[in-house]
Short mmCIF file of C-alpha atoms in Angstrom, two decimals:
data_model
loop_
_atom_site.label_atom_id
_atom_site.label_comp_id
_atom_site.label_asym_id
_atom_site.label_seq_id
_atom_site.Cartn_x
_atom_site.Cartn_y
_atom_site.Cartn_z
CA UNK A 1 32.62 13.15 6.40
CA UNK A 2 29.74 14.49 8.44
CA UNK A 3 26.17 14.02 7.29
CA UNK A 4 26.21 16.95 4.83
CA UNK A 5 29.88 16.77 3.85
CA UNK A 6 32.14 15.10 1.31
CA UNK A 7 35.78 14.04 1.31
CA UNK A 8 37.67 14.95 -1.86
CA UNK A 9 41.00 13.54 -3.01
CA UNK A 10 42.56 16.54 -4.71
CA UNK A 11 44.27 16.30 -8.06
CA UNK A 12 45.34 19.94 -8.22
CA UNK A 13 45.23 23.29 -6.47
CA UNK A 14 45.99 26.72 -7.83
CA UNK A 15 48.17 29.11 -5.84
CA UNK A 16 46.14 32.32 -5.57
CA UNK A 17 46.96 35.85 -4.43
CA UNK A 18 44.31 35.55 -1.71
CA UNK A 19 46.47 32.86 -0.12
CA UNK A 20 49.37 35.32 -0.25
CA UNK A 21 47.28 38.02 1.45
CA UNK A 22 46.74 35.58 4.32
CA UNK A 23 50.35 34.38 4.37
CA UNK A 24 51.76 37.90 4.47
CA UNK A 25 49.40 39.04 7.22
CA UNK A 26 47.50 41.51 5.04
CA UNK A 27 44.30 39.79 6.10
CA UNK A 28 43.45 38.87 9.68
CA UNK A 29 43.72 35.10 9.30
CA UNK A 30 43.83 32.71 12.28
CA UNK A 31 46.57 30.13 12.64
CA UNK A 32 47.24 27.28 12.47
CA UNK A 33 45.51 26.99 9.12
CA UNK A 34 45.83 25.03 5.87
CA UNK A 35 45.79 27.54 3.03
CA UNK A 36 44.53 26.97 -0.52
CA UNK A 37 41.05 27.46 -1.92
CA UNK A 38 41.31 26.80 -5.68
CA UNK A 39 41.07 23.03 -5.94
CA UNK A 40 39.65 20.19 -8.00
CA UNK A 41 39.61 16.45 -7.50
CA UNK A 42 37.54 13.30 -7.03
CA UNK A 43 34.97 12.52 -4.36
CA UNK A 44 36.11 9.56 -2.27
CA UNK A 45 33.48 9.58 0.52
CA UNK A 46 30.07 11.18 1.06
CA UNK A 47 28.06 11.91 4.18
CA UNK A 48 24.82 10.14 4.99
CA UNK A 49 22.60 13.06 3.93
CA UNK A 50 24.37 13.84 0.63
CA UNK A 51 22.14 12.92 -2.29
CA UNK A 52 23.52 14.82 -5.28
CA UNK A 53 27.13 13.59 -5.21
CA UNK A 54 28.64 10.14 -5.23
CA UNK A 55 32.04 8.51 -4.96
CA UNK A 56 33.97 8.95 -8.20
CA UNK A 57 32.45 12.31 -9.16
CA UNK A 58 34.91 14.93 -10.38
CA UNK A 59 34.38 18.22 -8.58
CA UNK A 60 35.65 21.78 -8.36
CA UNK A 61 35.70 23.21 -4.85
CA UNK A 62 33.89 26.45 -4.05
CA UNK A 63 34.99 28.73 -1.22
CA UNK A 64 31.48 30.01 -0.63
CA UNK A 65 29.49 26.91 0.33
CA UNK A 66 25.85 27.90 0.27
CA UNK A 67 23.25 26.99 2.86
CA UNK A 68 20.65 26.99 0.03
CA UNK A 69 18.09 28.43 2.46
CA UNK A 70 18.86 32.08 3.26
CA UNK A 71 17.45 35.00 1.25
CA UNK A 72 20.71 35.40 -0.67
CA UNK A 73 20.87 31.75 -1.71
CA UNK A 74 17.22 31.44 -2.73
CA UNK A 75 17.42 34.69 -4.73
CA UNK A 76 20.36 33.43 -6.78
CA UNK A 77 23.22 35.16 -4.93
CA UNK A 78 24.98 32.29 -3.11
CA UNK A 79 28.27 34.20 -2.89
CA UNK A 80 26.54 36.34 -0.26
CA UNK A 81 25.19 33.36 1.73
CA UNK A 82 24.61 34.43 5.33
CA UNK A 83 25.77 31.12 6.80
CA UNK A 84 28.91 31.01 4.64
CA UNK A 85 29.73 34.55 5.74
CA UNK A 86 29.49 33.49 9.38
CA UNK A 87 31.38 30.20 9.00
CA UNK A 88 33.39 29.54 5.83
CA UNK A 89 34.69 33.12 5.80
CA UNK A 90 35.89 32.41 9.35
CA UNK A 91 37.55 29.21 8.05
CA UNK A 92 35.21 26.80 9.85
CA UNK A 93 32.33 24.55 8.82
CA UNK A 94 28.60 25.18 9.16
CA UNK A 95 28.66 23.94 12.77
CA UNK A 96 31.30 26.53 13.63
CA UNK A 97 34.09 23.96 14.00
CA UNK A 98 37.12 23.00 11.87
CA UNK A 99 37.68 19.47 10.60
CA UNK A 100 41.46 19.20 10.90
CA UNK A 101 43.69 18.57 13.88
CA UNK A 102 47.42 18.48 14.58
CA UNK A 103 47.70 16.27 17.61
CA UNK A 104 45.33 17.84 20.12
CA UNK A 105 45.26 21.22 18.35
CA UNK A 106 42.47 22.26 15.98
CA UNK A 107 43.57 23.43 12.54
CA UNK A 108 41.36 25.56 10.31
CA UNK A 109 40.89 25.19 6.55
CA UNK A 110 41.19 28.42 4.57
CA UNK A 111 37.66 29.42 3.53
CA UNK A 112 36.55 25.92 4.63
CA UNK A 113 38.52 24.45 1.71
CA UNK A 114 42.23 24.13 2.55
CA UNK A 115 43.38 22.80 -0.82
CA UNK A 116 47.12 22.82 0.01
CA UNK A 117 46.84 19.16 0.93
CA UNK A 118 46.03 16.01 -1.00
CA UNK A 119 42.59 15.65 0.59
CA UNK A 120 39.95 18.17 1.63
CA UNK A 121 36.79 17.76 3.66
CA UNK A 122 34.15 20.27 2.52
CA UNK A 123 30.41 20.92 2.85
CA UNK A 124 28.61 19.14 0.03
CA UNK A 125 27.47 22.46 -1.48
CA UNK A 126 31.15 23.39 -1.89
CA UNK A 127 31.84 20.44 -4.21
CA UNK A 128 30.52 21.22 -7.69
CA UNK A 129 30.31 18.25 -10.04
CA UNK A 130 31.83 18.65 -13.52
CA UNK A 131 32.29 16.43 -16.57
CA UNK A 132 34.96 13.75 -16.18
CA UNK A 133 36.80 14.44 -19.43
CA UNK A 134 38.01 17.87 -18.30
CA UNK A 135 41.63 18.00 -17.02
CA UNK A 136 41.59 18.70 -13.30
CA UNK A 137 44.68 20.95 -13.24
CA UNK A 138 42.89 23.44 -15.48
CA UNK A 139 39.54 22.84 -13.79
CA UNK A 140 41.00 23.84 -10.41
CA UNK A 141 41.47 27.42 -11.65
CA UNK A 142 37.74 27.69 -12.30
CA UNK A 143 37.39 27.45 -8.52
CA UNK A 144 38.59 31.04 -8.12
CA UNK A 145 40.46 33.14 -10.71
CA UNK A 146 38.54 32.13 -13.81
CA UNK A 147 35.06 32.42 -12.33
CA UNK A 148 35.96 35.64 -10.50
CA UNK A 149 37.13 37.28 -13.72
CA UNK A 150 34.58 36.03 -16.22
CA UNK A 151 31.72 36.41 -13.75
CA UNK A 152 32.60 40.03 -12.98
CA UNK A 153 31.83 40.78 -16.63
CA UNK A 154 28.89 38.48 -17.32
CA UNK A 155 27.16 38.40 -13.92
CA UNK A 156 28.13 41.52 -11.97
CA UNK A 157 28.44 44.20 -14.65
CA UNK A 158 26.46 42.40 -17.38
CA UNK A 159 28.52 43.98 -20.13
CA UNK A 160 26.56 44.41 -23.36
CA UNK A 161 27.81 43.55 -26.86
CA UNK A 162 29.58 46.50 -28.45
CA UNK A 163 30.76 47.96 -25.14
CA UNK A 164 34.15 49.48 -24.39
CA UNK A 165 36.00 47.86 -21.49
CA UNK A 166 39.12 48.65 -19.46
CA UNK A 167 40.87 45.95 -17.42
CA UNK A 168 43.56 47.09 -14.98
CA UNK A 169 45.89 44.26 -14.03
CA UNK A 170 46.79 41.28 -16.22
CA UNK A 171 47.16 38.64 -13.54
CA UNK A 172 45.08 35.50 -13.23
CA UNK A 173 41.84 37.34 -12.49
CA UNK A 174 42.41 40.24 -14.90
CA UNK A 175 43.10 37.95 -17.85
CA UNK A 176 39.80 36.24 -17.18
CA UNK A 177 38.03 39.59 -17.08
CA UNK A 178 39.48 39.99 -20.58
CA UNK A 179 38.09 36.58 -21.56
CA UNK A 180 34.72 37.54 -20.11
CA UNK A 181 34.68 40.79 -22.09
CA UNK A 182 35.52 38.88 -25.25
CA UNK A 183 32.72 36.39 -24.58
CA UNK A 184 30.31 39.28 -23.95
CA UNK A 185 31.09 40.80 -27.35
CA UNK A 186 32.88 43.96 -26.22
CA UNK A 187 34.16 45.89 -29.24
CA UNK A 188 37.13 47.44 -27.45
CA UNK A 189 39.07 45.75 -24.64
CA UNK A 190 41.86 47.87 -23.19
CA UNK A 191 44.29 46.30 -20.73
CA UNK A 192 46.67 48.19 -18.45
CA UNK A 193 49.67 46.86 -16.58
CA UNK A 194 53.24 47.88 -15.74
CA UNK A 195 54.72 44.76 -17.37
CA UNK A 196 55.11 44.40 -21.12
CA UNK A 197 55.04 40.63 -20.68
CA UNK A 198 51.68 40.83 -18.92
CA UNK A 199 50.34 43.21 -21.57
CA UNK A 200 51.27 40.69 -24.26
CA UNK A 201 49.34 38.06 -22.31
CA UNK A 202 46.40 40.43 -22.30
CA UNK A 203 46.49 40.54 -26.10
CA UNK A 204 46.70 36.75 -26.25
CA UNK A 205 43.55 36.47 -24.14
CA UNK A 206 41.58 38.96 -26.24
CA UNK A 207 42.61 42.57 -25.57
CA UNK A 208 42.44 44.99 -28.51
CA UNK A 209 44.63 47.74 -26.96
CA UNK A 210 47.32 47.89 -24.28
CA UNK A 211 48.56 50.63 -21.92
CA UNK A 212 51.82 50.45 -19.99
CA UNK A 213 50.77 52.48 -16.97
CA UNK A 214 54.35 52.71 -15.75
CA UNK A 215 55.15 54.85 -18.80
CA UNK A 216 51.81 56.53 -19.56
CA UNK A 217 49.11 58.22 -17.50
CA UNK A 218 46.37 55.59 -17.40
CA UNK A 219 43.33 57.87 -17.46
CA UNK A 220 44.72 60.10 -20.22
CA UNK A 221 45.61 57.06 -22.33
CA UNK A 222 42.10 55.62 -21.93
CA UNK A 223 40.51 58.88 -22.97
CA UNK A 224 42.81 59.08 -26.00
CA UNK A 225 41.63 55.62 -27.08
CA UNK A 226 37.94 56.48 -26.60
CA UNK A 227 37.77 59.92 -28.27
CA UNK A 228 37.87 61.63 -24.88
CA UNK A 229 34.76 59.84 -23.66
CA UNK A 230 36.04 57.16 -21.31
CA UNK A 231 35.07 53.51 -21.25
CA UNK A 232 31.66 52.03 -20.57
CA UNK A 233 33.09 49.59 -18.01
CA UNK A 234 36.34 49.51 -16.05
CA UNK A 235 37.47 46.52 -13.98
CA UNK A 236 40.16 46.78 -11.31
CA UNK A 237 41.78 43.37 -10.88
CA UNK A 238 44.78 44.13 -8.66
CA UNK A 239 43.50 45.40 -5.30
CA UNK A 240 45.28 48.75 -4.92
CA UNK A 241 43.56 52.00 -3.93
CA UNK A 242 45.09 54.19 -6.64
CA UNK A 243 44.15 51.77 -9.42
CA UNK A 244 40.58 51.55 -8.12
CA UNK A 245 40.41 55.35 -8.19
CA UNK A 246 41.92 55.41 -11.68
CA UNK A 247 39.27 52.98 -12.96
CA UNK A 248 36.56 55.25 -11.61
CA UNK A 249 38.18 58.26 -13.33
CA UNK A 250 38.46 56.35 -16.61
CA UNK A 251 34.75 55.56 -17.07
CA UNK A 252 32.42 57.75 -19.10
CA UNK A 253 29.43 59.59 -17.73
CA UNK A 254 26.95 56.88 -16.78
CA UNK A 255 29.73 54.31 -16.83
CA UNK A 256 30.45 51.54 -14.34
CA UNK A 257 33.66 50.78 -12.45
CA UNK A 258 33.90 47.33 -10.88
CA UNK A 259 36.19 46.48 -7.97
CA UNK A 260 37.30 42.89 -8.50
CA UNK A 261 40.75 42.88 -6.88
CA UNK A 262 41.05 42.16 -3.17
CA UNK A 263 42.76 44.83 -1.06
CA UNK A 264 44.56 44.45 2.25
CA UNK A 265 42.51 44.94 5.42
CA UNK A 266 41.79 48.58 6.24
CA UNK A 267 42.55 50.09 2.82
CA UNK A 268 40.38 53.09 1.86
CA UNK A 269 39.78 54.93 -1.41
CA UNK A 270 38.77 58.51 -2.17
CA UNK A 271 36.26 59.58 -4.82
CA UNK A 272 34.28 62.75 -5.48
CA UNK A 273 30.62 62.08 -4.55
CA UNK A 274 29.45 65.12 -6.52
CA UNK A 275 30.88 63.62 -9.71
CA UNK A 276 29.23 60.31 -8.83
CA UNK A 277 25.77 61.88 -8.65
CA UNK A 278 26.22 64.56 -11.30
CA UNK A 279 27.58 62.18 -13.92
CA UNK A 280 25.69 59.10 -12.72
CA UNK A 281 28.87 57.10 -12.40
CA UNK A 282 28.59 53.72 -10.71
CA UNK A 283 31.20 52.07 -8.48
CA UNK A 284 30.29 48.49 -7.61
CA UNK A 285 31.93 45.44 -6.08
CA UNK A 286 32.18 41.91 -7.41
CA UNK A 287 32.79 38.93 -5.15
CA UNK A 288 33.61 35.61 -6.83
CA UNK A 289 32.15 36.98 -10.06
CA UNK A 290 28.66 37.12 -8.49
CA UNK A 291 28.62 33.47 -9.48
CA UNK A 292 26.14 30.68 -8.98
CA UNK A 293 28.81 28.04 -8.76
CA UNK A 294 26.60 25.03 -9.46
CA UNK A 295 25.67 26.67 -12.76
CA UNK A 296 28.75 28.67 -13.66
CA UNK A 297 31.48 26.11 -12.95
CA UNK A 298 30.12 23.45 -15.36
CA UNK A 299 29.30 26.17 -17.93
CA UNK A 300 32.86 27.52 -17.92
CA UNK A 301 34.25 23.99 -18.21
CA UNK A 302 32.01 23.40 -21.23
CA UNK A 303 33.25 26.66 -22.81
CA UNK A 304 36.82 25.51 -22.22
CA UNK A 305 36.20 22.11 -23.77
CA UNK A 306 34.63 23.87 -26.77
CA UNK A 307 37.72 26.05 -27.20
CA UNK A 308 35.96 29.28 -26.23
CA UNK A 309 37.80 29.87 -22.95
CA UNK A 310 41.56 29.44 -22.60
CA UNK A 311 42.54 27.65 -19.41
CA UNK A 312 45.67 25.96 -20.75
CA UNK A 313 47.63 29.21 -21.04
CA UNK A 314 46.68 30.07 -17.46
CA UNK A 315 48.85 27.26 -16.09
CA UNK A 316 52.42 28.55 -16.28
CA UNK A 317 54.01 26.32 -13.62
CA UNK A 318 53.23 22.88 -12.21
CA UNK A 319 54.80 21.93 -8.89
CA UNK A 320 54.58 19.40 -6.05
CA UNK A 321 53.22 20.66 -2.74
CA UNK A 322 56.67 21.22 -1.27
CA UNK A 323 57.34 23.85 -3.94
CA UNK A 324 54.59 26.17 -2.71
CA UNK A 325 56.91 28.71 -1.07
CA UNK A 326 58.81 29.13 -4.34
CA UNK A 327 55.43 29.66 -6.02
CA UNK A 328 54.67 32.47 -3.59
CA UNK A 329 58.08 34.00 -4.29
CA UNK A 330 57.31 34.03 -8.03
CA UNK A 331 53.93 35.59 -7.29
CA UNK A 332 55.53 38.37 -5.27
CA UNK A 333 57.88 39.00 -8.21
CA UNK A 334 54.95 39.13 -10.64
CA UNK A 335 56.13 36.10 -12.59
CA UNK A 336 53.76 33.79 -14.49
CA UNK A 337 49.98 33.60 -14.36
CA UNK A 338 49.07 30.61 -12.20
CA UNK A 339 51.13 27.97 -10.49
CA UNK A 340 49.28 24.71 -10.00
CA UNK A 341 50.13 22.18 -7.31
CA UNK A 342 49.61 18.64 -8.61
CA UNK A 343 49.08 15.77 -6.19
#
């Protein structure tokens, strides 16, 4: 590892829909590249300037390594780090270069992580130390889906106790939005999906009401469940324009719709700006759950170990690395919640 970097021997990596966006060409992603960004493992080497990690530490990898110096980092918004935006989001390290090669050819690491391999070199700020008694297969999911979902509720929207909440999409992120709403003390948690199986998962994770939006008009169903008022908060956790628009329609006057799902490059939505101003509706974005990873990752792990967050049910398949293409096929078919690669 370079002076400010660490080498991690991975124990597990989740297979995330963001990897599928890159694989299917929906995002402009350079190749060759090692995909994967939801990993956890053990530090096996540290750079000469790394002082807060040591060999043997268990860590979750973050795909927004923070420079800890820019205005975003020092104001508590590391997911917006200027240096990470210029480097990690371009799949290179802080010096603008990748760390992998294939013969004489440079190979990039997806979001400067590249967890579809048994080792990963990362900036030290991307390796977040956690307690050693937490299982690493479950901990890996905190590196993306879990933090993205829970953080959208607790950090981005700051849902108050007693609120009404709609979650559209019961995949890995959406189910963790449900968990976040439950942790925040929401009195009504409505989930919407086109799959009865996914809706049942929503109930298992804490939903109070379900809507099959294949069979029922989503906005009308939400209004029927809220005495015609609409919900206080709506979270879109799929990444489709019409579901983002539906979330905005489903909130009450003065309500907040949160875009959590990641869309394909170039996708646009349409909303009525008069309604936005007249009814004081808010449409906001949430990246990585507006998380402070060094704080939020260990906190979520503690909540899991205390039985307050369910990570076990998130893991629906465990595979070796050479099963990753089958995992993507299941994802395209909408099967399961999270497949975890175990090394």
